[in-house]
Coordinates of N, CA and C in Angstrom, one line a residue:
M1 N -15.8 -13.1 4.9 CA -14.9 -12.7 6.0 C -13.6 -12.4 5.0
R2 N -12.9 -11.1 5.1 CA -11.4 -11.2 4.2 C -10.3 -11.8 5.2
E3 N -9.3 -12.6 4.0 CA -8.1 -13.0 4.6 C -7.5 -11.9 5.2
N4 N -6.3 -12.2 6.4 CA -5.7 -11.2 6.9 C -4.4 -11.6 6.4
K5 N -3.8 -10.9 5.9 CA -2.2 -10.5 5.2 C -1.4 -9.1 5.5
F6 N -0.4 -9.3 5.9 CA 0.4 -8.1 5.9 C 1.6 -8.3 5.3
K7 N 2.1 -6.9 4.8 CA 3.6 -7.0 4.0 C 4.0 -5.6 5.7
V8 N 5.4 -6.0 5.4 CA 6.5 -4.9 6.1 C 7.2 -4.5 5.9
W9 N 7.2 -3.2 5.6 CA 8.6 -2.1 4.8 C 9.1 -1.9 6.0
D10 N 10.7 -2.0 5.2 CA 11.7 -1.5 6.3 C 11.9 0.3 6.2
N11 N 11.5 1.1 6.9 CA 11.6 2.6 6.5 C 13.5 2.6 6.6
Q12 N 14.1 1.8 7.2 CA 15.5 2.6 7.3 C 16.2 1.7 6.1
E13 N 15.8 0.4 5.9 CA 16.9 -0.3 4.6 C 15.9 -0.2 3.4
N14 N 14.6 0.5 3.0 CA 13.6 0.9 2.2 C 13.7 -0.5 0.8
E15 N 13.0 -1.5 2.3 CA 12.7 -2.9 1.6 C 11.7 -3.2 1.9
W16 N 11.2 -4.0 1.5 CA 10.3 -5.2 2.0 C 10.9 -6.5 3.0
L17 N 10.2 -6.7 4.3 CA 11.1 -7.8 4.7 C 10.1 -9.1 4.4
E18 N 11.3 -10.2 4.1 CA 10.5 -10.8 3.5 C 9.8 -12.4 4.2
A19 N 10.5 -12.4 5.5 CA 10.2 -13.3 6.5 C 10.1 -12.5 8.2
F20 N 9.0 -12.4 8.7 CA 8.6 -11.9 9.8 C 7.3 -12.5 10.2
H21 N 7.1 -12.0 11.9 CA 6.1 -12.6 12.8 C 5.6 -11.0 13.6
I22 N 4.3 -11.5 13.1 CA 3.5 -10.3 14.6 C 3.1 -11.0 15.6
D23 N 3.5 -10.4 16.6 CA 3.0 -11.0 17.9 C 1.6 -10.3 18.6
E24 N 1.3 -11.0 19.3 CA -0.4 -10.4 20.1 C -0.2 -8.8 20.2
D25 N 1.2 -8.0 20.6 CA 1.0 -6.8 21.1 C 1.1 -5.9 19.6
G26 N 1.3 -6.6 18.5 CA 1.6 -6.0 17.0 C 2.9 -5.5 16.7
R27 N 3.7 -6.1 17.5 CA 5.5 -5.9 17.4 C 5.8 -7.0 16.3
V28 N 7.1 -6.4 15.1 CA 7.3 -7.1 13.8 C 8.4 -8.0 14.9
L29 N 8.3 -9.1 14.6 CA 9.8 -10.0 14.9 C 10.2 -10.8 13.2
V30 N 11.7 -10.7 13.9 CA 12.1 -11.3 12.6 C 13.1 -12.4 12.9
D31 N 13.3 -13.5 12.6 CA 14.5 -14.1 12.6 C 15.6 -14.0 11.7
K32 N 17.0 -13.3 12.6 CA 18.3 -12.9 11.9 C 19.2 -13.8 12.4
G33 N 18.8 -15.0 12.6 CA 19.9 -16.1 12.8 C 19.9 -16.6 14.4
G34 N 19.4 -16.2 14.7 CA 19.2 -16.8 16.2 C 18.2 -16.9 16.9
G35 N 17.0 -17.2 16.2 CA 15.6 -17.4 16.5 C 14.6 -15.9 16.5
L36 N 13.2 -15.7 16.6 CA 12.8 -15.0 16.7 C 13.1 -13.7 17.5
S37 N 13.5 -12.4 17.1 CA 13.6 -11.6 18.2 C 12.7 -9.9 17.4
S38 N 12.4 -9.2 18.4 CA 11.7 -7.9 18.0 C 12.5 -6.5 17.3
Y39 N 12.1 -6.8 16.1 CA 12.8 -5.9 14.9 C 13.4 -4.7 15.9
G40 N 12.6 -3.6 16.4 CA 12.9 -2.9 16.9 C 13.6 -2.8 18.3
E41 N 13.8 -3.9 19.0 CA 14.7 -4.1 19.6 C 16.3 -4.2 19.1
L42 N 15.9 -5.1 18.0 CA 17.4 -5.5 17.5 C 17.9 -4.0 16.7
Y43 N 17.1 -3.5 15.8 CA 17.7 -2.5 15.0 C 17.0 -0.9 15.5
G44 N 16.9 -0.7 16.8 CA 16.6 0.8 17.0 C 15.8 1.2 17.0
G45 N 14.2 1.0 17.4 CA 13.0 1.6 17.8 C 11.6 0.6 16.4
Q46 N 10.7 0.9 16.8 CA 9.6 -0.1 16.3 C 9.3 1.0 15.0
E47 N 9.7 2.0 15.0 CA 9.2 3.1 13.8 C 10.0 2.7 12.8
R48 N 11.1 1.9 13.0 CA 11.7 1.7 12.0 C 11.1 0.4 10.9
T49 N 9.7 0.4 10.7 CA 9.1 -0.8 10.2 C 7.8 0.0 10.0
T50 N 7.2 -0.4 9.0 CA 5.7 -0.1 8.5 C 4.8 -1.3 8.4
L51 N 3.7 -1.7 9.5 CA 2.8 -3.1 9.0 C 2.1 -2.4 8.1
V52 N 1.9 -3.1 6.7 CA 0.8 -2.8 5.8 C -0.4 -3.8 5.5
R53 N -1.4 -3.6 5.3 CA -2.5 -4.5 5.4 C -2.9 -4.5 4.3
Y54 N -3.4 -6.0 3.9 CA -4.5 -6.4 3.2 C -5.9 -5.5 2.7
T55 N -6.5 -5.1 1.7 CA -7.4 -4.5 1.7 C -8.7 -5.6 1.8
G56 N -8.2 -6.6 1.0 CA -9.4 -8.0 0.5 C -10.0 -7.8 -0.5
L57 N -9.3 -6.7 -1.2 CA -10.1 -6.7 -2.9 C -8.2 -6.6 -3.8
K58 N -8.8 -7.1 -5.2 CA -7.6 -7.3 -6.2 C -7.9 -6.1 -7.2
D59 N -7.0 -5.8 -7.7 CA -7.1 -5.2 -9.2 C -7.6 -5.6 -10.3
K60 N -7.6 -4.9 -11.0 CA -7.9 -5.9 -12.5 C -7.0 -7.1 -12.9
N61 N -6.3 -7.0 -12.5 CA -4.9 -8.2 -13.0 C -5.3 -9.1 -12.0
G62 N -5.8 -9.3 -10.9 CA -6.2 -10.2 -9.9 C -4.8 -10.1 -9.0
K63 N -4.3 -9.2 -9.1 CA -3.0 -8.7 -7.9 C -3.9 -8.3 -6.6
D64 N -3.3 -8.4 -5.4 CA -3.8 -8.2 -4.1 C -3.3 -7.0 -4.0
I65 N -4.4 -5.8 -3.2 CA -4.3 -4.8 -3.2 C -4.3 -4.5 -1.5
F66 N -2.9 -3.7 -1.2 CA -2.5 -3.3 0.1 C -2.7 -2.1 0.4
E67 N -2.9 -1.4 1.8 CA -2.8 0.1 2.3 C -1.8 0.3 1.7
G68 N -1.6 1.7 0.6 CA 0.1 2.0 0.4 C 0.2 2.2 -1.0
D69 N -0.7 1.1 -1.5 CA -0.6 0.8 -3.0 C -1.0 1.9 -3.8
L70 N -0.2 2.4 -4.9 CA -0.6 3.3 -6.2 C -1.6 2.5 -7.0
L71 N -3.0 3.2 -7.3 CA -3.6 2.7 -8.2 C -4.1 3.5 -9.2
D72 N -3.9 3.2 -10.6 CA -4.2 3.9 -11.9 C -5.1 3.5 -12.0
I73 N -6.2 4.8 -12.0 CA -7.9 5.0 -11.9 C -8.4 6.0 -13.0
T74 N -8.8 5.4 -13.6 CA -9.8 6.5 -14.6 C -11.5 6.9 -13.7
S75 N -11.6 8.0 -13.8 CA -13.0 8.6 -13.0 C -14.2 8.4 -14.4
A76 N -15.2 8.3 -13.8 CA -16.3 8.1 -14.9 C -16.6 9.3 -15.6
G77 N -15.9 10.3 -15.4 CA -15.6 11.6 -16.4 C -14.7 11.6 -17.3
G78 N -13.8 10.5 -17.3 CA -12.8 10.1 -18.1 C -11.1 10.7 -17.6
D79 N -11.0 11.6 -16.5 CA -10.1 11.9 -15.9 C -9.3 10.4 -15.4
R80 N -7.8 10.7 -15.6 CA -7.1 9.6 -15.2 C -5.9 10.0 -14.0
G81 N -5.9 9.2 -13.5 CA -4.6 9.8 -12.2 C -4.1 8.8 -11.4
Y82 N -3.6 8.4 -10.4 CA -2.4 7.7 -9.7 C -3.1 8.4 -8.1
V83 N -3.9 7.3 -7.3 CA -3.8 7.8 -6.1 C -3.5 6.6 -5.2
P84 N -2.8 6.9 -3.9 CA -2.6 5.7 -2.9 C -3.8 5.1 -2.3
V85 N -4.1 3.9 -1.6 CA -5.2 3.5 -0.8 C -4.8 3.8 0.3
I86 N -5.6 4.0 1.2 CA -5.7 4.5 2.5 C -6.7 4.0 3.1
F87 N -6.5 4.3 4.6 CA -7.7 3.6 5.7 C -8.2 4.4 6.1
K88 N -9.5 4.8 6.0 CA -10.1 6.1 6.8 C -11.4 5.7 7.1
D89 N -11.8 6.4 8.0 CA -13.5 6.0 8.3 C -14.0 4.4 8.4
G90 N -13.0 3.9 8.8 CA -13.4 2.3 9.0 C -13.1 1.4 7.7
S91 N -12.4 1.9 6.8 CA -12.8 1.4 5.3 C -11.4 1.4 4.7
F92 N -10.9 0.9 3.6 CA -10.0 1.1 2.3 C -10.6 2.1 1.4
G93 N -9.9 2.8 0.8 CA -10.3 3.9 -0.1 C -9.4 4.1 -1.0
I94 N -9.8 5.6 -1.6 CA -8.7 6.3 -2.2 C -9.7 7.8 -2.0
D95 N -8.8 8.5 -1.5 CA -8.8 10.0 -1.7 C -8.5 10.6 -2.7
V96 N -9.5 11.3 -3.4 CA -9.4 11.6 -4.7 C -9.6 13.2 -4.9
D97 N -8.8 13.7 -3.8 CA -9.2 15.2 -3.7 C -8.6 16.4 -4.8
Y98 N -7.6 15.5 -5.5 CA -7.5 16.4 -7.0 C -8.6 16.2 -7.7
W99 N -9.8 15.1 -7.9 CA -11.0 15.5 -8.4 C -12.2 16.0 -8.1
V100 N -12.1 15.4 -6.6 CA -13.4 15.8 -6.2 C -13.6 16.0 -4.6
N101 N -12.3 16.1 -4.1 CA -11.8 16.7 -2.6 C -13.0 15.5 -1.7
E102 N -13.0 14.2 -2.0 CA -13.8 13.2 -1.4 C -12.8 11.9 -1.4
F103 N -13.3 11.0 -0.3 CA -12.7 10.0 -0.2 C -13.8 8.8 -0.7
Y104 N -13.2 7.7 -1.5 CA -14.5 7.0 -1.8 C -13.7 5.5 -1.2
P105 N -14.8 4.6 -0.9 CA -14.2 3.4 -0.1 C -13.8 2.4 -1.6
L106 N -12.9 1.3 -1.7 CA -12.5 0.7 -2.9 C -13.9 -0.3 -3.1
G107 N -14.5 -0.4 -2.4 CA -15.6 -1.4 -2.7 C -16.5 -0.9 -3.2
T108 N -16.8 0.3 -3.5 CA -17.9 1.1 -4.4 C -17.1 1.3 -5.8
Y109 N -16.0 1.1 -6.3 CA -15.5 1.2 -7.5 C -15.5 -0.5 -7.9
D110 N -15.2 -0.5 -9.4 CA -15.2 -1.9 -10.4 C -14.1 -1.8 -10.2
S111 N -13.5 -3.5 -9.9 CA -11.9 -3.6 -9.9 C -11.7 -3.5 -10.9
G112 N -12.5 -3.4 -12.2 CA -12.0 -3.4 -13.6 C -11.5 -2.2 -14.0
L113 N -11.7 -1.3 -13.1 CA -11.2 0.3 -13.3 C -10.0 0.6 -12.4
Y114 N -9.3 -0.4 -12.1 CA -7.8 0.4 -11.5 C -7.0 -0.7 -11.7
E115 N -5.8 -0.5 -11.5 CA -4.7 -1.4 -11.4 C -3.5 -0.8 -10.7
I116 N -3.0 -1.6 -10.0 CA -1.5 -1.2 -8.8 C -0.3 -0.8 -9.9
V117 N -0.1 0.2 -9.8 CA 1.2 0.5 -10.5 C 2.5 1.1 -9.7
G118 N 2.3 0.4 -8.2 CA 3.0 0.6 -7.9 C 2.8 1.0 -6.2
N119 N 3.5 1.6 -5.5 CA 3.1 1.9 -3.8 C 4.2 3.2 -3.3
I120 N 3.5 3.4 -2.0 CA 4.3 5.0 -1.5 C 5.5 4.6 -0.7
Y121 N 5.9 3.1 -0.7 CA 7.1 3.2 -0.3 C 8.4 3.2 -0.6
E122 N 8.1 2.3 -2.4 CA 9.2 2.3 -3.1 C 8.9 3.5 -4.3
H123 N 8.1 3.8 -4.6 CA 7.6 4.9 -5.2 C 7.1 6.3 -5.0
E124 N 7.4 7.6 -5.7 CA 6.8 8.7 -5.5 C 6.3 8.7 -6.3
I125 N 4.7 9.1 -5.8 CA 3.4 9.7 -6.6 C 4.0 10.6 -7.9
T126 N 4.7 12.0 -7.7 CA 5.0 12.5 -9.0 C 6.1 11.8 -9.9
Q127 N 7.0 11.0 -9.3 CA 7.7 10.0 -10.6 C 6.8 9.1 -11.4
I128 N 5.8 8.3 -10.9 CA 4.8 7.8 -11.6 C 4.1 8.3 -12.2
S129 N 3.4 9.5 -11.8 CA 2.7 10.6 -12.7 C 3.1 10.8 -13.8
S130 N 4.7 11.2 -13.8 CA 5.5 11.3 -14.8 C 5.4 10.4 -16.0
N131 N 5.4 9.4 -15.5 CA 5.3 8.4 -16.5 C 4.3 8.5 -17.2
L132 N 2.9 8.6 -16.1 CA 1.8 8.6 -17.2 C 1.6 9.7 -18.1
L133 N 2.4 11.0 -18.0 CA 2.0 12.0 -18.8 C 3.0 11.4 -20.1
K134 N 3.6 10.8 -19.9 CA 4.8 10.4 -20.9 C 4.2 9.7 -22.2
E135 N 3.3 8.5 -21.1 CA 2.5 7.8 -22.0 C 1.6 8.4 -22.7
Q136 N 0.8 9.3 -22.3 CA 0.0 10.1 -23.1 C 0.5 11.1 -24.1
E137 N 1.8 11.2 -24.0 CA 2.3 12.3 -25.0 C 2.1 11.3 -26.3

């Protein structure tokens, strides 16, 4: 059974929340100096935060992989690219539409084949992809 871990991204402040609690209704609660309060009630709505789930897997460096992480992956054919981790059809995986237009559950890949290079919250895929192109020059 995988360990349940979560991260919370603040969509307004563009930062990860360091200390939070998730109540039984799935609301994000934070302590801003007066005890736990609903982050949405304090700061204008639940859409302010994005709850990010741990996949239960690690990359080739032993780093925990979360939904929304960007992975540097090399295909069996030698193509290399950056793909985000998504949750689809009951599992975490990657949607490699620019290779073969298919979804691959992460568990089908050898973890030695991918490495976390960022995430969709702090980085643009195109920004990271341009860095890859510079590395290959």
